[in-house]
Structure formats: C-alpha cells, structure tokens
Amino acid sequence: MSTEVRIPSIGFSTQEGTLAEWLVADGEPVEAGQLLYTLELDKSVQEVESPASGTLRIIAPAGEVYDIGALIAEIV
Amino acid sequence: MTASDSFPASALLDVYRNTLKIKTVDEGLRRLIMSGAIHPVFHPPTGQEIVAASMGAVLEPSDYLCTIYRGLHDQVAKGMPMKLIVAEYFMKTTGACKGKGGAMHLTHPASGVMVTTGVVGSSMPIANGLAWASQIKGDGRVSVACFGDGASNIGAFHESLNLAAVWKLPTIFLCQNNRYAECTTYEDATSSKTVAERAAAYGPNMVGVTVDGNDAREMWTAMRDAVARARAGDGPTLLEANTFRFSGHYFGDQDPYIPKEEKEAEKAKDSIGRLRQQVLDSGVATEADLDALKAQFEAEFEEAVEFARASPDPGLDEIYKDIYGAA
C-alpha cells in the first residue's frame, strides 16, 4: 500500500506553501520520520518528515508554490 | 486534608498505560497532519501527558470531564475510543461528533467527556452544572474541569470557584499550568505566584494544591485526594498541575516566545522516560510487556485510521441537524 504525501495545513491561515527542497532523491529509500523536504510557509520554514517507510516517488518538483492538500509524492 | 503517600504499583502502571496511549494518538495525528491527510486546527498536548494520564487513572468511567481545545490527552485518558477521536479529526460521520465538531469540540458523553470547548475558561461553569446535578441526584459522580493557566485569569474562573465552594460541589478544577497562555508567559499576566493559592479566597470549602504534574506519584496522589474529597461531599479542589508544552500554542506555531534553554531543560527531565523506568523498577511490568503495550496501541491507532478513511463525509442534509434554533 502506498502512502500519499500532501502539502500539510499547519497554522490558522495557511493556504499555500513553497516546496523549497527535496531532501531525498526520487526513487531513493526513506524511513518513517526521516526528513523528507523543506516547506516554506508565510512566516516559517519547516523540515517535513516522511510519514512512512518505503521508496520515494516524487510527483511535484521543488521550487514551486502548491496549495494545501496538493499531492507532491508517494511512498511506495 | 490527609494525603496518604501510598502509590500502588498498579496505579503507576495505569498512569504509564494512559501516557503511552496519549503519546501514540498525539504522534499519530501529527504524522497525519504533516503528510497532508487531515487539516485540523490542532493544539498538541505534547508534554502534558502525565497530568491527564493520572487524572484518567483515578476517575471512574461514569465521572464527568469538561475539557478545552488542548484536550486530546484528557479525552484519551478518560477512555474515549480512539476510532471516534480519529474519525472526528478526519471529519467523518463516524466521528464522535458526526464529523461536525472537529478537533476542538470532541465530545462523547458515553465516556464521560461531556464537552470540549473552544472558549477559554468555559469548561468550569459547565463542570459545576454537572456537579450540581450529581449532588442533587446523589449519584456519587465527580466532575473535572480542565483549563490552562491563562484561563485562571478569566472571570468564569472566579464565578465557578466561588459557587462551587458555596454549594460544596463535587468539582475538581484541574489547572494544567504549562506556563504559557498562548504566547504570554505566566508571570506577565498572572498576579499570584501560583494558581492554587487563589483557593484561599473562596473560604474553607475550597482546597488549593500545587503539584509537579509531570511526576506520576505527585499527580496521581493529588488527584486521588481531590476525587475522594469531592465524592465524600467535602467540597471542591483547585488542583494546579505544573507542566510544560513542547509545541507552540497551535500546531505550526514555531513558539519563538519560549526560550530555547527552558525547552531544553524540560526535555532533559525526560518525564515519560522516568515514568517508564519507575514502572520497570517497581516490577509490575517488564520491558517486553511495555513494548507489547506500545505495539497494541499503535495497531489500535492504525485500525482507527483505516476506519476513518473508509467512513463517509457528512452530507449537506446534516447541516441543520444537531443545532439549536430553526433553520
């Protein structure tokens, strides 16, 4: 079963965020809890952990702005 | 008031079990939020687990709890089923409030969780009302009102403590003092050195106690004494549990107002690790037992997530149901 990675809603007024950088390359193995990507929001930069263990399949490239809930990767 | 020092090993294990369960749900929900699966306005209880775990270990299932939006630990400790909590965070019809309450309003009377309120300070008058009903009916129940240090500066705090003392209500006012009212320090907004010393203003019927809420023995013992006092009809207690929150006020708040040294000092105390060691030292459970318990809660959480994912969203026909007033 694959696990979806979506742009999270953190904070009250967040509508979108910038996926600044993937910290794991496409096709590489990841562990649950490992830092996966950096997310820039209105007033903060967060390093986001992987929600699952498996192989990372990147869907959305870094450097772009995405809406909350946008599917950016899957862990398969 | 006489406080016995006896703290049975079975109670120690009960507190640890509740703590572990709270931690499992808290961490699980954080993972779901960070993977973008759910979008609640979440006020994490991380750091305050042992306070609620001790409360839950003392209360009977039939006792009442009124808590606030930072209440996940209280709800879990009071015995609210994980499935109903998780499904409500997913805003599904199978959630505790049919998916219409969300993270800040989880309510489940069957578990004694009578209300989770988003209004600061409002848990206290509601708990008094329930306590009054129990007093009239003579059903032996006690009511617990959870609130934070910030809420002790709200008018409803004074009104509730006054009335509870006048009527000797079986209410336990459990102030979880995490030192920060949103982003204001305790000292910046509170006139007294402790919250509990304010009990003196309400006369002899009110007792005030301050404990280290992250110490299982202190917290459980104080809770037991407060509940015994309320059940015996001797009156209310203002129980101040000193604790700490490791997260910002809400999930996503980067808490720049909490000094790094303060947070590091609290982390170094490793309250949950210490509790685990106490359980092992007491001989009531082995490492293997505790690992099995962790696995059991994790499996229960995953099952709750599957249940929530498979459940339907509330339909538009639900919008005018369960509300007061005509559509």
CSV table of C-alpha atoms in Angstrom, one decimal:
chain,number,residue,atom,x,y,z
A,1,MET,CA,0.0,0.0,0.0
A,2,SER,CA,1.4,3.4,-0.9
A,3,THR,CA,1.2,6.5,1.4
A,4,GLU,CA,0.4,9.9,-0.1
A,5,VAL,CA,2.5,12.9,0.8
A,6,ARG,CA,0.5,16.1,0.6
A,7,ILE,CA,1.2,19.8,1.5
A,8,PRO,CA,0.1,20.0,5.1
A,9,SER,CA,-2.1,22.6,6.7
A,10,ILE,CA,-0.2,24.0,9.7
A,11,GLY,CA,-1.4,27.1,11.3
A,12,PHE,CA,-4.6,29.0,11.0
A,13,SER,CA,-4.4,31.0,7.8
A,14,THR,CA,-2.1,28.9,5.6
A,15,GLN,CA,-3.5,28.5,2.1
A,16,GLU,CA,-0.3,27.5,0.2
A,17,GLY,CA,3.3,26.8,0.7
A,18,THR,CA,6.5,26.6,-1.3
A,19,LEU,CA,8.1,23.2,-1.6
A,20,ALA,CA,11.7,24.5,-1.2
A,21,GLU,CA,13.8,21.4,-1.5
A,22,TRP,CA,13.5,17.7,-1.6
A,23,LEU,CA,15.9,16.2,0.9
A,24,VAL,CA,15.6,12.7,-0.5
A,25,ALA,CA,16.0,12.0,-4.2
A,26,ASP,CA,13.3,10.4,-6.4
A,27,GLY,CA,13.5,6.6,-6.2
A,28,GLU,CA,15.6,6.5,-3.0
A,29,PRO,CA,14.5,4.6,0.1
A,30,VAL,CA,13.2,6.6,3.0
A,31,GLU,CA,12.4,5.7,6.6
A,32,ALA,CA,9.3,7.0,8.5
A,33,GLY,CA,10.4,10.0,10.5
A,34,GLN,CA,13.3,10.8,8.1
A,35,LEU,CA,13.4,14.5,7.0
A,36,LEU,CA,11.8,14.4,3.5
A,37,TYR,CA,11.5,18.0,2.2
A,38,THR,CA,11.5,21.7,3.3
A,39,LEU,CA,8.4,23.7,3.2
A,40,GLU,CA,8.2,27.5,3.3
A,41,LEU,CA,5.1,29.0,4.7
A,42,ASP,CA,4.1,32.6,5.4
A,43,LYS,CA,6.5,33.1,8.3
A,44,SER,CA,8.4,29.9,8.7
A,45,VAL,CA,10.5,27.2,7.1
A,46,GLN,CA,9.7,23.6,8.2
A,47,GLU,CA,11.5,20.4,7.6
A,48,VAL,CA,8.9,17.8,7.0
A,49,GLU,CA,9.3,14.2,8.0
A,50,SER,CA,8.4,11.2,5.9
A,51,PRO,CA,5.1,9.7,7.1
A,52,ALA,CA,6.1,6.1,6.1
A,53,SER,CA,9.0,3.9,5.1
A,54,GLY,CA,9.4,2.8,1.5
A,55,THR,CA,10.6,4.2,-1.8
A,56,LEU,CA,10.1,7.9,-2.6
A,57,ARG,CA,8.2,8.7,-5.8
A,58,ILE,CA,8.3,12.4,-6.3
A,59,ILE,CA,5.3,13.9,-8.1
A,60,ALA,CA,5.8,17.6,-7.7
A,61,PRO,CA,9.2,19.4,-8.3
A,62,ALA,CA,10.8,21.7,-5.8
A,63,GLY,CA,10.9,25.4,-6.1
A,64,GLU,CA,7.1,25.7,-6.8
A,65,VAL,CA,4.2,27.0,-4.8
A,66,TYR,CA,1.5,24.5,-4.0
A,67,ASP,CA,-2.0,24.7,-2.4
A,68,ILE,CA,-2.6,23.0,0.9
A,69,GLY,CA,-3.6,19.4,0.2
A,70,ALA,CA,-1.7,19.1,-3.1
A,71,LEU,CA,-0.3,15.7,-3.8
A,72,ILE,CA,3.5,16.0,-4.0
A,73,ALA,CA,4.8,12.5,-3.6
A,74,GLU,CA,4.1,8.9,-2.7
A,75,ILE,CA,6.0,6.5,-0.5
A,76,VAL,CA,5.6,3.0,-2.2
B,1,MET,CA,-6.6,17.2,54.3
B,2,THR,CA,-4.8,14.0,54.8
B,3,ALA,CA,-2.7,12.9,51.9
B,4,SER,CA,-1.5,9.3,52.1
B,5,ASP,CA,1.8,8.6,50.4
B,6,SER,CA,0.7,5.2,49.2
B,7,PHE,CA,1.0,4.9,45.4
B,8,PRO,CA,0.4,1.3,44.4
B,9,ALA,CA,2.4,-0.2,41.5
B,10,SER,CA,-0.9,-0.9,39.7
B,11,ALA,CA,-1.7,2.8,39.7
B,12,LEU,CA,1.8,3.5,38.4
B,13,LEU,CA,1.2,1.1,35.5
B,14,ASP,CA,-2.2,2.7,34.9
B,15,VAL,CA,-0.7,6.1,34.6
B,16,TYR,CA,2.0,4.8,32.2
B,17,ARG,CA,-0.5,2.9,30.1
B,18,ASN,CA,-2.6,6.1,29.7
B,19,THR,CA,0.6,8.1,28.9
B,20,LEU,CA,1.6,5.7,26.2
B,21,LYS,CA,-1.8,5.7,24.7
B,22,ILE,CA,-1.9,9.5,24.6
B,23,LYS,CA,1.6,9.6,23.1
B,24,THR,CA,0.5,7.2,20.4
B,25,VAL,CA,-2.5,9.2,19.4
B,26,ASP,CA,-0.7,12.5,19.5
B,27,GLU,CA,2.2,11.3,17.4
B,28,GLY,CA,-0.1,9.5,15.0
B,29,LEU,CA,-2.2,12.6,14.4
B,30,ARG,CA,0.9,14.7,13.9
B,31,ARG,CA,2.1,12.3,11.2
B,32,LEU,CA,-1.3,12.5,9.5
B,33,ILE,CA,-1.3,16.3,9.6
B,34,MET,CA,2.3,16.5,8.3
B,35,SER,CA,1.5,14.2,5.4
B,36,GLY,CA,-1.4,16.4,4.5
B,37,ALA,CA,-4.1,13.7,5.2
B,38,ILE,CA,-6.0,15.8,7.7
B,39,HIS,CA,-6.3,19.6,8.3
B,40,PRO,CA,-7.4,20.2,11.8
B,41,VAL,CA,-6.7,23.2,13.9
B,42,PHE,CA,-4.7,21.2,16.4
B,43,HIS,CA,-3.4,22.2,19.9
B,44,PRO,CA,-1.0,19.5,20.8
B,45,PRO,CA,-0.9,18.1,24.4
B,46,THR,CA,2.7,17.0,24.0
B,47,GLY,CA,4.5,17.4,27.4
B,48,GLN,CA,1.3,17.3,29.4
B,49,GLU,CA,0.5,13.6,29.0
B,50,ILE,CA,1.2,12.5,32.6
B,51,VAL,CA,-1.2,15.1,34.0
B,52,ALA,CA,-4.2,13.7,32.1
B,53,ALA,CA,-2.9,10.1,32.4
B,54,SER,CA,-3.0,10.4,36.2
B,55,MET,CA,-6.5,12.0,36.1
B,56,GLY,CA,-7.8,9.2,33.9
B,57,ALA,CA,-6.3,6.6,36.2
B,58,VAL,CA,-8.2,7.9,39.2
B,59,LEU,CA,-11.6,8.7,37.7
B,60,GLU,CA,-14.4,6.2,37.2
B,61,PRO,CA,-15.8,5.8,33.7
B,62,SER,CA,-19.1,7.4,34.9
B,63,ASP,CA,-17.4,10.5,36.2
B,64,TYR,CA,-17.7,13.7,34.1
B,65,LEU,CA,-15.0,15.6,32.3
B,66,CYS,CA,-15.2,19.1,30.7
B,67,THR,CA,-12.1,20.0,28.8
B,68,ILE,CA,-10.7,22.5,26.4
B,69,TYR,CA,-9.3,22.6,22.9
B,70,ARG,CA,-5.9,21.4,24.1
B,71,GLY,CA,-7.7,18.3,25.3
B,72,LEU,CA,-6.6,15.3,23.3
B,73,HIS,CA,-4.7,13.9,26.3
B,74,ASP,CA,-7.7,14.4,28.6
B,75,GLN,CA,-10.1,12.7,26.1
B,76,VAL,CA,-7.8,9.7,25.6
B,77,ALA,CA,-7.2,9.3,29.3
B,78,LYS,CA,-10.9,9.5,30.1
B,79,GLY,CA,-11.4,6.5,27.8
B,80,MET,CA,-12.8,8.0,24.7
B,81,PRO,CA,-12.4,5.3,21.9
B,82,MET,CA,-9.6,6.0,19.5
B,83,LYS,CA,-11.8,5.3,16.5
B,84,LEU,CA,-14.2,8.1,17.5
B,85,ILE,CA,-11.4,10.6,18.0
B,86,VAL,CA,-9.5,9.8,14.8
B,87,ALA,CA,-12.7,9.7,12.7
B,88,GLU,CA,-13.6,13.2,14.1
B,89,TYR,CA,-10.2,14.5,13.1
B,90,PHE,CA,-10.9,13.2,9.6
B,91,MET,CA,-14.3,15.0,9.9
B,92,LYS,CA,-16.2,11.8,9.1
B,93,THR,CA,-19.8,10.9,10.0
B,94,THR,CA,-18.4,8.1,12.3
B,95,GLY,CA,-16.5,10.6,14.4
B,96,ALA,CA,-17.6,11.4,18.0
B,97,CYS,CA,-19.5,14.5,16.8
B,98,LYS,CA,-20.5,13.1,13.4
B,99,GLY,CA,-17.6,15.0,11.7
B,100,LYS,CA,-19.2,18.3,12.5
B,101,GLY,CA,-17.3,19.2,15.7
B,102,GLY,CA,-13.7,18.6,14.7
B,103,ALA,CA,-10.6,18.7,16.8
B,104,MET,CA,-11.6,21.5,19.1
B,105,HIS,CA,-15.0,20.1,20.1
B,106,LEU,CA,-14.7,16.4,20.7
B,107,THR,CA,-17.5,15.3,23.0
B,108,HIS,CA,-18.6,11.8,24.0
B,109,PRO,CA,-20.9,11.5,26.9
B,110,ALA,CA,-20.7,7.7,27.0
B,111,SER,CA,-17.1,8.1,28.0
B,112,GLY,CA,-17.9,10.9,30.4
B,113,VAL,CA,-16.3,13.5,28.0
B,114,MET,CA,-19.2,15.9,28.3
B,115,VAL,CA,-17.8,18.8,26.4
B,116,THR,CA,-14.6,20.0,24.7
B,117,THR,CA,-14.9,23.8,24.4
B,118,GLY,CA,-13.1,26.3,22.3
B,119,VAL,CA,-13.9,29.1,24.6
B,120,VAL,CA,-11.2,29.8,27.1
B,121,GLY,CA,-12.4,29.4,30.7
B,122,SER,CA,-15.8,27.9,29.8
B,123,SER,CA,-15.1,24.4,31.0
B,124,MET,CA,-15.5,25.4,34.6
B,125,PRO,CA,-19.1,26.7,34.8
B,126,ILE,CA,-20.3,23.7,32.7
B,127,ALA,CA,-18.5,21.2,35.1
B,128,ASN,CA,-20.2,23.0,38.0
B,129,GLY,CA,-23.6,22.4,36.4
B,130,LEU,CA,-22.9,18.7,36.0
B,131,ALA,CA,-21.5,18.5,39.6
B,132,TRP,CA,-24.7,20.2,40.9
B,133,ALA,CA,-26.8,17.6,39.0
B,134,SER,CA,-24.8,14.8,40.6
B,135,GLN,CA,-25.1,16.4,44.1
B,136,ILE,CA,-28.9,16.7,43.7
B,137,LYS,CA,-29.3,13.2,42.3
B,138,GLY,CA,-26.8,11.8,44.8
B,139,ASP,CA,-25.2,9.6,42.1
B,140,GLY,CA,-21.7,9.9,43.6
B,141,ARG,CA,-20.1,11.2,40.4
B,142,VAL,CA,-17.4,13.9,40.4
B,143,SER,CA,-16.8,16.5,37.6
B,144,VAL,CA,-13.4,17.6,36.4
B,145,ALA,CA,-12.9,20.9,34.7
B,146,CYS,CA,-9.6,21.1,32.8
B,147,PHE,CA,-8.2,24.5,31.9
B,148,GLY,CA,-4.9,26.3,31.5
B,149,ASP,CA,-3.0,28.9,33.5
B,150,GLY,CA,-4.4,31.6,31.1
B,151,ALA,CA,-8.0,30.7,31.9
B,152,SER,CA,-7.4,31.2,35.6
B,153,ASN,CA,-7.4,34.9,34.8
B,154,ILE,CA,-10.9,34.7,33.2
B,155,GLY,CA,-14.0,35.9,35.1
B,156,ALA,CA,-15.6,32.5,34.8
B,157,PHE,CA,-12.8,31.0,36.9
B,158,HIS,CA,-13.8,33.2,39.9
B,159,GLU,CA,-17.5,32.7,39.4
B,160,SER,CA,-17.1,29.0,39.2
B,161,LEU,CA,-14.8,28.5,42.2
B,162,ASN,CA,-17.0,30.8,44.3
B,163,LEU,CA,-20.2,28.9,43.5
B,164,ALA,CA,-18.5,25.5,43.9
B,165,ALA,CA,-17.3,26.5,47.3
B,166,VAL,CA,-20.7,28.0,48.4
B,167,TRP,CA,-22.5,24.8,47.4
B,168,LYS,CA,-19.7,22.4,48.2
B,169,LEU,CA,-19.9,20.9,44.7
B,170,PRO,CA,-18.1,17.7,43.7
B,171,THR,CA,-16.0,19.7,41.2
B,172,ILE,CA,-12.2,19.3,40.7
B,173,PHE,CA,-10.7,22.3,39.0
B,174,LEU,CA,-7.7,20.9,37.2
B,175,CYS,CA,-5.5,23.8,36.1
B,176,GLN,CA,-2.8,22.4,33.7
B,177,ASN,CA,-0.2,25.2,34.2
B,178,ASN,CA,2.1,25.0,31.1
B,179,ARG,CA,3.5,28.5,31.8
B,180,TYR,CA,2.2,30.0,28.5
B,181,ALA,CA,-1.2,31.4,27.9
B,182,GLU,CA,-1.0,31.2,24.1
B,183,CYS,CA,2.3,33.3,23.8
B,184,THR,CA,2.1,35.2,27.0
B,185,THR,CA,4.2,34.0,30.0
B,186,TYR,CA,2.6,33.1,33.3
B,187,GLU,CA,4.4,35.9,35.0
B,188,ASP,CA,3.3,38.6,32.5
B,189,ALA,CA,-0.4,38.0,33.1
B,190,THR,CA,-0.9,36.4,36.5
B,191,SER,CA,-0.9,38.3,39.8
B,192,SER,CA,-0.3,35.4,42.2
B,193,LYS,CA,2.8,33.2,42.5
B,194,THR,CA,0.7,30.1,42.0
B,195,VAL,CA,-2.8,29.5,40.7
B,196,ALA,CA,-3.6,27.2,43.6
B,197,GLU,CA,-3.1,29.9,46.3
B,198,ARG,CA,-6.1,31.7,44.9
B,199,ALA,CA,-8.2,28.9,46.6
B,200,ALA,CA,-7.8,30.7,49.9
B,201,ALA,CA,-10.1,33.5,48.5
B,202,TYR,CA,-13.0,31.0,48.4
B,203,GLY,CA,-13.1,30.1,52.1
B,204,PRO,CA,-12.7,26.9,53.9
B,205,ASN,CA,-14.8,24.8,51.5
B,206,MET,CA,-12.1,25.1,48.7
B,207,VAL,CA,-8.8,23.4,48.9
B,208,GLY,CA,-5.8,24.6,46.7
B,209,VAL,CA,-2.9,22.2,45.9
B,210,THR,CA,0.1,22.7,43.6
B,211,VAL,CA,1.9,19.6,42.3
B,212,ASP,CA,4.5,18.6,39.7
B,213,GLY,CA,2.0,17.4,37.2
B,214,ASN,CA,4.7,15.5,35.3
B,215,ASP,CA,5.5,13.4,38.3
B,216,ALA,CA,3.2,10.4,38.3
B,217,ARG,CA,3.3,9.9,42.1
B,218,GLU,CA,2.6,13.5,42.9
B,219,MET,CA,-0.1,14.0,40.3
B,220,TRP,CA,-1.9,10.7,40.9
B,221,THR,CA,-1.9,11.2,44.7
B,222,ALA,CA,-3.2,14.7,44.5
B,223,MET,CA,-5.9,13.7,42.0
B,224,ARG,CA,-6.9,10.7,44.2
B,225,ASP,CA,-7.2,13.0,47.3
B,226,ALA,CA,-9.3,15.6,45.3
B,227,VAL,CA,-11.6,13.0,44.0
B,228,ALA,CA,-12.0,11.3,47.4
B,229,ARG,CA,-12.8,14.7,48.9
B,230,ALA,CA,-15.4,15.5,46.2
B,231,ARG,CA,-17.0,12.1,46.4
B,232,ALA,CA,-17.4,12.3,50.1
B,233,GLY,CA,-19.3,15.6,49.8
B,234,ASP,CA,-16.5,17.6,51.4
B,235,GLY,CA,-16.2,20.1,48.5
B,236,PRO,CA,-14.2,21.2,45.5
B,237,THR,CA,-10.4,21.3,45.0
B,238,LEU,CA,-8.4,23.7,42.9
B,239,LEU,CA,-5.6,21.3,41.7
B,240,GLU,CA,-2.7,23.1,39.9
B,241,ALA,CA,-0.6,20.7,37.9
B,242,ASN,CA,2.7,22.3,36.8
B,243,THR,CA,3.6,21.0,33.4
B,244,PHE,CA,5.0,22.2,30.1
B,245,ARG,CA,4.1,22.1,26.4
B,246,PHE,CA,6.7,21.2,23.9
B,247,SER,CA,4.8,22.6,20.9
B,248,GLY,CA,3.6,26.0,20.1
B,249,HIS,CA,0.1,27.1,21.1
B,250,TYR,CA,-1.3,25.5,17.9
B,251,PHE,CA,0.3,23.1,15.5
B,252,GLY,CA,2.5,25.2,13.2
B,253,ASP,CA,3.2,27.9,15.8
B,254,GLN,CA,7.0,27.9,16.0
B,255,ASP,CA,6.9,29.2,19.6
B,256,PRO,CA,9.7,31.8,19.3
B,257,TYR,CA,8.5,33.2,22.7
B,258,ILE,CA,9.7,30.1,24.6
B,259,PRO,CA,13.4,30.4,25.4
B,260,LYS,CA,15.4,27.5,24.0
B,261,GLU,CA,17.1,26.9,27.3
B,262,GLU,CA,13.7,26.5,29.0
B,263,LYS,CA,12.6,23.9,26.5
B,264,GLU,CA,15.9,22.1,26.7
B,265,ALA,CA,15.7,22.0,30.5
B,266,GLU,CA,12.3,20.4,30.3
B,267,LYS,CA,13.4,17.9,27.7
B,268,ALA,CA,16.3,16.9,29.9
B,269,LYS,CA,13.8,16.0,32.6
B,270,ASP,CA,12.5,13.2,30.3
B,271,SER,CA,9.4,12.8,32.4
B,272,ILE,CA,7.9,10.0,30.4
B,273,GLY,CA,11.3,8.1,30.3
B,274,ARG,CA,11.5,8.5,34.0
B,275,LEU,CA,8.0,7.1,34.4
B,276,ARG,CA,8.8,4.1,32.3
B,277,GLN,CA,11.8,3.4,34.5
B,278,GLN,CA,9.7,3.7,37.6
B,279,VAL,CA,7.3,1.1,36.2
B,280,LEU,CA,10.2,-1.3,35.4
B,281,ASP,CA,11.8,-0.7,38.8
B,282,SER,CA,8.6,-1.5,40.6
B,283,GLY,CA,8.5,-4.9,38.9
B,284,VAL,CA,4.9,-4.5,37.9
B,285,ALA,CA,5.8,-4.9,34.2
B,286,THR,CA,8.8,-5.9,32.1
B,287,GLU,CA,10.4,-4.2,29.1
B,288,ALA,CA,8.6,-6.8,26.9
B,289,ASP,CA,5.3,-6.0,28.5
B,290,LEU,CA,5.7,-2.3,27.8
B,291,ASP,CA,6.8,-2.9,24.3
B,292,ALA,CA,3.8,-5.1,23.7
B,293,LEU,CA,1.6,-2.4,25.1
B,294,LYS,CA,3.1,0.1,22.7
B,295,ALA,CA,2.6,-2.2,19.7
B,296,GLN,CA,-1.0,-2.8,20.8
B,297,PHE,CA,-1.8,1.0,20.9
B,298,GLU,CA,-0.1,1.5,17.6
B,299,ALA,CA,-2.1,-1.2,16.0
B,300,GLU,CA,-5.3,0.3,17.5
B,301,PHE,CA,-4.4,3.7,16.1
B,302,GLU,CA,-3.7,2.3,12.6
B,303,GLU,CA,-7.1,0.4,12.8
B,304,ALA,CA,-8.8,3.7,13.7
B,305,VAL,CA,-7.1,5.5,10.7
B,306,GLU,CA,-8.4,2.8,8.4
B,307,PHE,CA,-11.8,3.0,9.9
B,308,ALA,CA,-11.8,6.8,9.4
B,309,ARG,CA,-10.6,6.7,5.9
B,310,ALA,CA,-13.3,4.2,4.9
B,311,SER,CA,-16.1,6.3,6.6
B,312,PRO,CA,-18.3,8.7,4.7
B,313,ASP,CA,-18.2,12.5,4.8
B,314,PRO,CA,-21.3,14.2,6.4
B,315,GLY,CA,-23.8,15.2,3.7
B,316,LEU,CA,-25.4,18.5,3.2
B,317,ASP,CA,-28.6,17.2,4.8
B,318,GLU,CA,-26.7,17.2,8.1
B,319,ILE,CA,-26.1,20.9,8.1
B,320,TYR,CA,-29.1,21.9,10.1
B,321,LYS,CA,-29.2,18.8,12.4
B,322,ASP,CA,-27.9,18.8,16.0
B,323,ILE,CA,-28.1,22.6,16.3
B,324,TYR,CA,-30.3,24.9,18.4
B,325,GLY,CA,-32.8,27.2,16.6
B,326,ALA,CA,-34.8,26.8,13.4
B,327,ALA,CA,-33.2,26.7,10.1
